[in-house]
């Protein structure tokens, strides 16, 4: 930095470098004013660094941080979720604020709003991460999020714990999907039946191929070895956890329905001009492109049959919950339920059952025999 006199008008100016470029601050009437500004700027640059990020907005910070975050080896689905959280929940509240202007009071107020918007604290966590990065960029000296107590929303467990059909409701649900979908919408029928009679996760159902199914004299088995990652463009990825890799037995009726659906799918896709005999043919695919069916599309037939028949409201995950709860009610050992669901014993005991049960064999037949 240097102070110079502008010979044209007699004022003083300071030349300095910022962002790798030479620039100047002009218009000082007195040399002492220019020197004072120069000294103040030198302290500022030493504190914040040569990159002048003090005027950077939160939106600009997010654009700098996301590429760095993507390089940490996280999956595409997580990147997509992060972008959606930033776009839908962070930027609407603080996107236009300068990072340097984010006060503890402001962020405390915004965090309270996030608590009302969402059960999870993702916006809080991602804002904290971005501001940690802002500290690294020397846009701010400290992260104000470190001074904020994360607000926690009390979870209403009433719906979560009751997100399943009891035995009477279950029998009625089975009658309704047979009535509404078995002939008119065979894909919807098979999706809902298989979800109910295997306890599979929705993402596992979406990823199933015919290569994963082996039919046997007693019914069959299904190999769970992949799951859909719900990024902007869904793709086949690894299952949710190491426990999720498993074989699931199916009863004779479910096997017969799968065989029937396989032929129905062949007929439908052939008429639509697709090759249904390809090696990686999905069991449930779109009719427009023979590609992955979006999760929301699997929710639609469930929601429709519930509304149409005035059934108890459950989510798609509620079918998995129903499967586990019913198995527990007929005396299936928790370890067997956990193995079938691809979950841990702890999760099964906490979420699906409240007491120990005695060991039982023939888990798939036992579920089916009690219902059909």
Short mmCIF file of C-alpha atoms in Angstrom, two decimals:
data_model
loop_
_atom_site.label_atom_id
_atom_site.label_comp_id
_atom_site.label_asym_id
_atom_site.label_seq_id
_atom_site.Cartn_x
_atom_site.Cartn_y
_atom_site.Cartn_z
CA UNK A 1 0.00 0.00 0.00
CA UNK A 2 1.13 3.47 -0.82
CA UNK A 3 -0.24 7.01 -0.51
CA UNK A 4 0.00 9.34 -3.50
CA UNK A 5 -1.07 12.85 -4.44
CA UNK A 6 -3.28 13.34 -7.46
CA UNK A 7 -1.58 16.21 -9.25
CA UNK A 8 -4.66 16.92 -11.35
CA UNK A 9 -6.92 17.98 -8.48
CA UNK A 10 -4.63 18.08 -5.46
CA UNK A 11 -6.37 15.26 -3.56
CA UNK A 12 -4.72 12.15 -2.11
CA UNK A 13 -5.31 8.48 -2.88
CA UNK A 14 -4.22 5.05 -1.69
CA UNK A 15 -3.14 2.25 -4.02
CA UNK A 16 -3.51 -1.35 -2.79
CA UNK A 17 -4.15 -4.91 -4.05
CA UNK A 18 -7.29 -6.93 -3.41
CA UNK A 19 -8.42 -10.21 -4.99
CA UNK A 20 -5.08 -10.26 -6.83
CA UNK A 21 -5.77 -6.96 -8.59
CA UNK A 22 -4.47 -3.45 -8.11
CA UNK A 23 -7.06 -0.87 -7.08
CA UNK A 24 -7.22 2.50 -5.35
CA UNK A 25 -9.22 4.59 -2.93
CA UNK A 26 -9.40 8.25 -4.01
CA UNK A 27 -10.73 11.61 -2.90
CA UNK A 28 -8.88 12.32 0.35
CA UNK A 29 -8.45 16.08 0.86
CA UNK A 30 -5.65 15.63 3.37
CA UNK A 31 -2.68 13.30 3.28
CA UNK A 32 -3.31 12.44 6.93
CA UNK A 33 -6.80 11.19 6.02
CA UNK A 34 -5.34 8.97 3.30
CA UNK A 35 -2.69 7.60 5.67
CA UNK A 36 -5.32 6.89 8.34
CA UNK A 37 -7.48 5.02 5.82
CA UNK A 38 -4.42 3.12 4.58
CA UNK A 39 -3.59 1.97 8.11
CA UNK A 40 -7.20 0.95 8.78
CA UNK A 41 -7.33 -1.00 5.50
CA UNK A 42 -4.03 -2.76 6.30
CA UNK A 43 -5.47 -3.98 9.61
CA UNK A 44 -8.64 -5.10 7.85
CA UNK A 45 -6.77 -7.06 5.19
CA UNK A 46 -4.60 -8.69 7.81
CA UNK A 47 -7.73 -9.73 9.71
CA UNK A 48 -9.83 -10.90 6.77
CA UNK A 49 -7.21 -11.81 4.21
CA UNK A 50 -6.57 -10.63 0.68
CA UNK A 51 -9.84 -12.07 -0.58
CA UNK A 52 -12.42 -9.37 0.07
CA UNK A 53 -15.37 -11.54 1.06
CA UNK A 54 -16.87 -9.15 3.58
CA UNK A 55 -19.55 -8.05 1.12
CA UNK A 56 -20.43 -11.61 0.14
CA UNK A 57 -24.08 -12.60 0.62
CA UNK A 58 -25.24 -15.92 2.04
CA UNK A 59 -26.41 -16.93 -1.43
CA UNK A 60 -22.94 -16.23 -2.84
CA UNK A 61 -21.41 -18.14 0.06
CA UNK A 62 -23.59 -21.16 -0.71
CA UNK A 63 -22.35 -21.10 -4.30
CA UNK A 64 -18.76 -21.16 -3.06
CA UNK A 65 -19.38 -23.81 -0.38
CA UNK A 66 -21.37 -26.38 -2.36
CA UNK A 67 -18.53 -27.37 -4.76
CA UNK A 68 -16.27 -27.85 -1.75
CA UNK A 69 -18.91 -29.96 -0.01
CA UNK A 70 -19.38 -32.09 -3.12
CA UNK A 71 -15.69 -33.03 -2.99
CA UNK A 72 -16.08 -34.72 0.39
CA UNK A 73 -17.22 -37.98 -1.22
CA UNK A 74 -20.91 -37.79 -0.30
CA UNK A 75 -23.53 -39.40 -2.52
CA UNK A 76 -25.43 -37.56 -5.22
CA UNK A 77 -28.69 -38.00 -3.33
CA UNK A 78 -27.23 -36.13 -0.36
CA UNK A 79 -25.97 -33.34 -2.61
CA UNK A 80 -29.42 -33.02 -4.14
CA UNK A 81 -31.06 -32.92 -0.70
CA UNK A 82 -28.57 -30.29 0.48
CA UNK A 83 -29.25 -28.06 -2.53
CA UNK A 84 -33.00 -28.33 -1.96
CA UNK A 85 -32.65 -27.40 1.72
CA UNK A 86 -30.51 -24.39 0.85
CA UNK A 87 -32.88 -23.30 -1.91
CA UNK A 88 -36.17 -23.87 -0.07
CA UNK A 89 -35.31 -23.11 3.55
CA UNK A 90 -32.05 -21.18 3.97
CA UNK A 91 -31.99 -18.69 1.10
CA UNK A 92 -35.61 -17.50 1.53
CA UNK A 93 -34.72 -16.38 5.07
CA UNK A 94 -31.14 -15.11 4.85
CA UNK A 95 -30.00 -15.44 1.22
CA UNK A 96 -29.82 -11.70 0.61
CA UNK A 97 -28.04 -10.88 3.86
CA UNK A 98 -24.33 -10.16 3.80
CA UNK A 99 -22.49 -12.87 5.68
CA UNK A 100 -20.79 -10.21 7.79
CA UNK A 101 -24.20 -8.84 8.84
CA UNK A 102 -25.55 -12.10 10.25
CA UNK A 103 -26.10 -11.44 13.93
CA UNK A 104 -26.79 -13.91 16.71
CA UNK A 105 -30.21 -12.32 17.20
CA UNK A 106 -31.13 -12.69 13.53
CA UNK A 107 -29.97 -16.30 13.29
CA UNK A 108 -31.73 -17.22 16.54
CA UNK A 109 -34.98 -15.91 15.09
CA UNK A 110 -34.45 -17.77 11.79
CA UNK A 111 -33.57 -20.99 13.62
CA UNK A 112 -36.87 -20.77 15.48
CA UNK A 113 -38.69 -20.47 12.14
CA UNK A 114 -36.84 -23.52 10.80
CA UNK A 115 -37.99 -25.46 13.82
CA UNK A 116 -41.59 -24.71 12.87
CA UNK A 117 -41.04 -25.53 9.20
CA UNK A 118 -39.25 -28.83 9.64
CA UNK A 119 -38.84 -31.59 12.19
CA UNK A 120 -35.21 -32.14 11.20
CA UNK A 121 -32.54 -29.52 11.87
CA UNK A 122 -30.89 -29.71 8.44
CA UNK A 123 -31.11 -25.94 7.67
CA UNK A 124 -29.45 -25.15 10.99
CA UNK A 125 -26.66 -27.68 10.37
CA UNK A 126 -25.97 -26.60 6.79
CA UNK A 127 -25.96 -22.91 7.72
CA UNK A 128 -23.42 -23.67 10.43
CA UNK A 129 -21.25 -25.55 7.94
CA UNK A 130 -21.40 -22.74 5.41
CA UNK A 131 -20.48 -20.15 8.01
CA UNK A 132 -17.58 -22.33 9.16
CA UNK A 133 -16.39 -22.08 5.57
CA UNK A 134 -16.94 -18.31 5.65
CA UNK A 135 -14.55 -18.17 8.61
CA UNK A 136 -11.97 -20.08 6.56
CA UNK A 137 -12.43 -17.53 3.78
CA UNK A 138 -11.92 -14.78 6.39
CA UNK A 139 -15.26 -13.27 5.48
CA UNK A 140 -16.11 -13.29 9.20
CA UNK A 141 -13.84 -13.71 12.23
CA UNK A 142 -16.08 -16.22 14.05
CA UNK A 143 -19.15 -18.31 13.31
CA UNK A 144 -22.22 -16.80 15.01
CA UNK A 145 -24.01 -20.16 14.79
CA UNK A 146 -21.68 -21.44 17.50
CA UNK A 147 -23.40 -19.10 19.94
CA UNK A 148 -26.91 -20.31 19.13
CA UNK A 149 -28.67 -23.14 20.95
CA UNK A 150 -30.21 -25.41 18.35
CA UNK A 151 -33.99 -25.37 18.85
CA UNK A 152 -35.54 -28.80 18.93
CA UNK A 153 -39.07 -29.55 17.93
CA UNK A 154 -40.95 -31.95 20.12
CA UNK A 155 -41.67 -35.01 18.02
CA UNK A 156 -45.28 -35.99 17.85
CA UNK A 157 -44.87 -39.75 18.02
CA UNK A 158 -48.60 -40.37 17.91
CA UNK A 159 -48.70 -40.78 14.13
CA UNK A 160 -45.29 -42.47 13.86
CA UNK A 161 -46.15 -45.08 16.45
CA UNK A 162 -49.60 -45.60 14.97
CA UNK A 163 -48.52 -45.70 11.33
CA UNK A 164 -49.76 -49.22 10.66
CA UNK A 165 -52.93 -51.27 10.18
CA UNK A 166 -54.22 -53.45 12.97
CA UNK A 167 -55.45 -56.93 12.06
CA UNK A 168 -58.99 -55.88 11.15
CA UNK A 169 -57.78 -52.88 9.16
CA UNK A 170 -55.19 -55.06 7.45
CA UNK A 171 -57.74 -57.56 6.22
CA UNK A 172 -59.88 -54.71 4.93
CA UNK A 173 -56.90 -53.09 3.17
CA UNK A 174 -56.10 -56.36 1.39
CA UNK A 175 -59.72 -56.64 0.19
CA UNK A 176 -59.64 -53.06 -1.06
CA UNK A 177 -56.42 -53.33 -3.09
CA UNK A 178 -57.69 -56.55 -4.66
CA UNK A 179 -61.01 -54.89 -5.52
CA UNK A 180 -59.52 -51.61 -6.79
CA UNK A 181 -56.29 -52.69 -8.45
CA UNK A 182 -55.89 -56.43 -9.11
CA UNK A 183 -57.51 -56.22 -12.54
CA UNK A 184 -57.61 -52.49 -13.28
CA UNK A 185 -54.05 -51.58 -12.25
CA UNK A 186 -51.92 -54.72 -11.82
CA UNK A 187 -48.68 -52.79 -11.24
CA UNK A 188 -50.23 -50.85 -8.34
CA UNK A 189 -51.66 -54.05 -6.91
CA UNK A 190 -48.31 -55.84 -7.05
CA UNK A 191 -46.40 -52.91 -5.54
CA UNK A 192 -48.72 -52.61 -2.56
CA UNK A 193 -49.01 -56.38 -2.06
CA UNK A 194 -45.25 -56.90 -2.18
CA UNK A 195 -44.60 -53.99 0.16
CA UNK A 196 -47.11 -55.35 2.64
CA UNK A 197 -46.06 -59.00 2.44
CA UNK A 198 -42.28 -58.45 2.55
CA UNK A 199 -41.78 -55.27 4.57
CA UNK A 200 -39.40 -53.92 1.96
CA UNK A 201 -38.45 -50.25 1.91
CA UNK A 202 -39.90 -48.22 -0.94
CA UNK A 203 -36.43 -47.57 -2.39
CA UNK A 204 -35.74 -51.31 -2.40
CA UNK A 205 -38.97 -52.03 -4.26
CA UNK A 206 -38.11 -49.39 -6.84
CA UNK A 207 -34.73 -51.03 -7.47
CA UNK A 208 -35.90 -54.63 -7.81
CA UNK A 209 -35.09 -56.48 -11.04
CA UNK A 210 -36.35 -59.88 -12.10
CA UNK A 211 -32.82 -61.19 -11.60
CA UNK A 212 -33.29 -60.60 -7.89
CA UNK A 213 -36.18 -63.10 -7.68
CA UNK A 214 -35.85 -66.87 -7.42
CA UNK A 215 -39.02 -68.94 -7.43
CA UNK A 216 -39.05 -72.16 -5.42
CA UNK A 217 -41.52 -74.94 -4.61
CA UNK A 218 -42.37 -73.27 -1.33
CA UNK A 219 -42.74 -69.79 -2.83
CA UNK A 220 -39.53 -67.95 -3.51
CA UNK A 221 -36.82 -65.62 -2.28
CA UNK A 222 -35.90 -62.05 -3.21
CA UNK A 223 -32.37 -60.70 -3.01
CA UNK A 224 -32.10 -57.13 -1.70
CA UNK A 225 -28.77 -55.83 -3.00
CA UNK A 226 -29.51 -52.28 -4.16
CA UNK A 227 -31.83 -49.34 -3.60
CA UNK A 228 -32.88 -46.20 -5.39
CA UNK A 229 -31.08 -43.02 -4.50
CA UNK A 230 -33.59 -40.21 -4.74
CA UNK A 231 -31.47 -37.61 -6.47
CA UNK A 232 -32.89 -35.33 -9.15
CA UNK A 233 -32.40 -38.20 -11.58
CA UNK A 234 -32.94 -41.40 -9.55
CA UNK A 235 -30.34 -44.10 -9.98
CA UNK A 236 -29.51 -47.53 -8.60
CA UNK A 237 -27.20 -47.44 -5.58
CA UNK A 238 -26.31 -49.44 -2.52
CA UNK A 239 -28.93 -50.33 0.11
CA UNK A 240 -29.46 -48.10 3.12
CA UNK A 241 -27.15 -49.98 5.52
CA UNK A 242 -24.97 -53.08 5.68
CA UNK A 243 -27.89 -54.88 7.35
CA UNK A 244 -30.05 -54.07 4.33
CA UNK A 245 -28.26 -56.66 2.16
CA UNK A 246 -30.46 -59.73 2.63
CA UNK A 247 -32.66 -62.45 1.19
CA UNK A 248 -36.42 -62.22 1.84
CA UNK A 249 -38.62 -65.29 1.59
CA UNK A 250 -42.04 -64.99 -0.03
CA UNK A 251 -45.08 -67.24 0.36
CA UNK A 252 -46.69 -69.23 -2.45
CA UNK A 253 -49.50 -66.75 -3.10
CA UNK A 254 -47.11 -63.80 -3.33
CA UNK A 255 -44.91 -65.85 -5.67
CA UNK A 256 -47.90 -66.68 -7.86
CA UNK A 257 -48.89 -63.00 -8.00
CA UNK A 258 -45.31 -62.09 -8.99
CA UNK A 259 -45.30 -64.70 -11.77
CA UNK A 260 -48.62 -63.34 -13.04
CA UNK A 261 -47.33 -59.75 -12.89
CA UNK A 262 -44.20 -60.74 -14.80
CA UNK A 263 -46.33 -61.92 -17.72
CA UNK A 264 -48.60 -58.88 -17.45
CA UNK A 265 -45.59 -56.59 -17.55
CA UNK A 266 -44.19 -58.42 -20.59
CA UNK A 267 -47.49 -57.92 -22.43
CA UNK A 268 -47.74 -54.25 -21.48
CA UNK A 269 -44.14 -53.30 -22.29
CA UNK A 270 -44.18 -55.26 -25.56
CA UNK A 271 -47.28 -53.36 -26.71
CA UNK A 272 -45.53 -50.11 -25.81
CA UNK A 273 -42.49 -51.03 -27.91
CA UNK A 274 -40.04 -51.90 -25.11
CA UNK A 275 -37.94 -55.01 -24.63
CA UNK A 276 -39.20 -56.62 -21.40
CA UNK A 277 -36.57 -59.38 -21.55
CA UNK A 278 -33.52 -57.20 -20.99
CA UNK A 279 -31.07 -58.42 -18.37
CA UNK A 280 -31.68 -55.64 -15.84
CA UNK A 281 -35.43 -55.31 -16.35
CA UNK A 282 -36.99 -53.58 -13.35
CA UNK A 283 -39.95 -55.33 -11.74
CA UNK A 284 -41.69 -51.95 -11.46
CA UNK A 285 -40.89 -49.53 -14.27
CA UNK A 286 -42.57 -46.58 -15.98
CA UNK A 287 -44.77 -47.17 -18.99
CA UNK A 288 -43.40 -44.11 -20.78
CA UNK A 289 -39.68 -44.97 -20.82
CA UNK A 290 -39.41 -48.31 -18.99
CA UNK A 291 -37.28 -46.54 -16.38
CA UNK A 292 -37.29 -46.20 -12.59
CA UNK A 293 -40.70 -45.33 -11.11
CA UNK A 294 -40.46 -42.30 -8.85
CA UNK A 295 -41.30 -42.81 -5.20
CA UNK A 296 -44.17 -40.33 -5.41
CA UNK A 297 -45.77 -42.47 -8.11
CA UNK A 298 -45.80 -45.43 -5.74
CA UNK A 299 -47.49 -43.31 -3.08
CA UNK A 300 -50.39 -42.39 -5.36
CA UNK A 301 -52.19 -45.77 -5.51
CA UNK A 302 -51.83 -46.17 -1.74
CA UNK A 303 -53.29 -42.74 -1.06
CA UNK A 304 -56.08 -43.27 -3.58
CA UNK A 305 -57.22 -46.61 -2.16
CA UNK A 306 -57.19 -45.13 1.35
CA UNK A 307 -59.32 -42.12 0.37
CA UNK A 308 -61.65 -44.08 -1.90
CA UNK A 309 -62.43 -46.68 0.76
CA UNK A 310 -62.23 -44.42 3.81
CA UNK A 311 -59.38 -46.46 5.27
CA UNK A 312 -57.03 -45.46 8.06
CA UNK A 313 -54.33 -43.06 6.84
CA UNK A 314 -50.90 -44.69 6.69
CA UNK A 315 -47.82 -43.81 4.66
CA UNK A 316 -45.97 -46.15 2.32
CA UNK A 317 -43.55 -46.79 5.17
CA UNK A 318 -46.63 -47.73 7.18
CA UNK A 319 -46.89 -50.92 5.09
CA UNK A 320 -43.41 -51.90 6.31
CA UNK A 321 -44.48 -50.99 9.84
CA UNK A 322 -47.63 -53.09 9.42
CA UNK A 323 -45.59 -56.08 8.23
CA UNK A 324 -43.29 -55.92 11.24
CA UNK A 325 -46.06 -55.27 13.75
CA UNK A 326 -48.16 -58.14 12.43
CA UNK A 327 -45.20 -60.52 12.54
CA UNK A 328 -44.62 -59.54 16.15
CA UNK A 329 -48.29 -60.05 16.98
CA UNK A 330 -48.20 -63.65 15.72
CA UNK A 331 -45.16 -64.44 17.84
CA UNK A 332 -42.21 -64.00 15.50
CA UNK A 333 -38.81 -63.65 17.16
CA UNK A 334 -37.52 -60.04 17.02
CA UNK A 335 -34.18 -61.19 15.55
CA UNK A 336 -36.03 -62.81 12.63
CA UNK A 337 -38.06 -59.64 12.07
CA UNK A 338 -34.88 -57.55 12.10
CA UNK A 339 -33.19 -59.85 9.59
CA UNK A 340 -36.23 -59.73 7.32
CA UNK A 341 -36.50 -55.95 7.46
CA UNK A 342 -32.76 -55.39 7.08
CA UNK A 343 -32.82 -53.45 10.34
CA UNK A 344 -31.19 -53.73 13.73
CA UNK A 345 -32.69 -55.48 16.73
CA UNK A 346 -32.68 -52.16 18.57
CA UNK A 347 -34.77 -50.46 15.86
CA UNK A 348 -37.24 -53.33 15.67
CA UNK A 349 -37.72 -53.41 19.44
CA UNK A 350 -38.02 -49.63 19.72
CA UNK A 351 -40.20 -48.91 16.69
CA UNK A 352 -42.25 -52.01 15.97
CA UNK A 353 -42.69 -54.10 19.12
CA UNK A 354 -42.78 -53.45 22.82
CA UNK A 355 -42.18 -56.89 24.28
CA UNK A 356 -40.11 -59.98 23.62
CA UNK A 357 -41.73 -62.73 21.59
CA UNK A 358 -41.06 -66.40 21.20
CA UNK A 359 -39.18 -67.85 18.21
CA UNK A 360 -41.24 -68.91 15.21
CA UNK A 361 -40.33 -70.58 11.95
CA UNK A 362 -41.64 -70.19 8.40
CA UNK A 363 -41.85 -66.42 8.67
CA UNK A 364 -43.22 -65.69 5.18
CA UNK A 365 -45.84 -68.46 5.31
CA UNK A 366 -46.79 -67.45 8.83
CA UNK A 367 -47.51 -63.87 7.73
CA UNK A 368 -49.49 -64.97 4.71
CA UNK A 369 -51.38 -67.82 6.42
CA UNK A 370 -52.76 -65.43 8.99
CA UNK A 371 -54.19 -63.15 6.31
CA UNK A 372 -55.03 -65.02 3.09
#
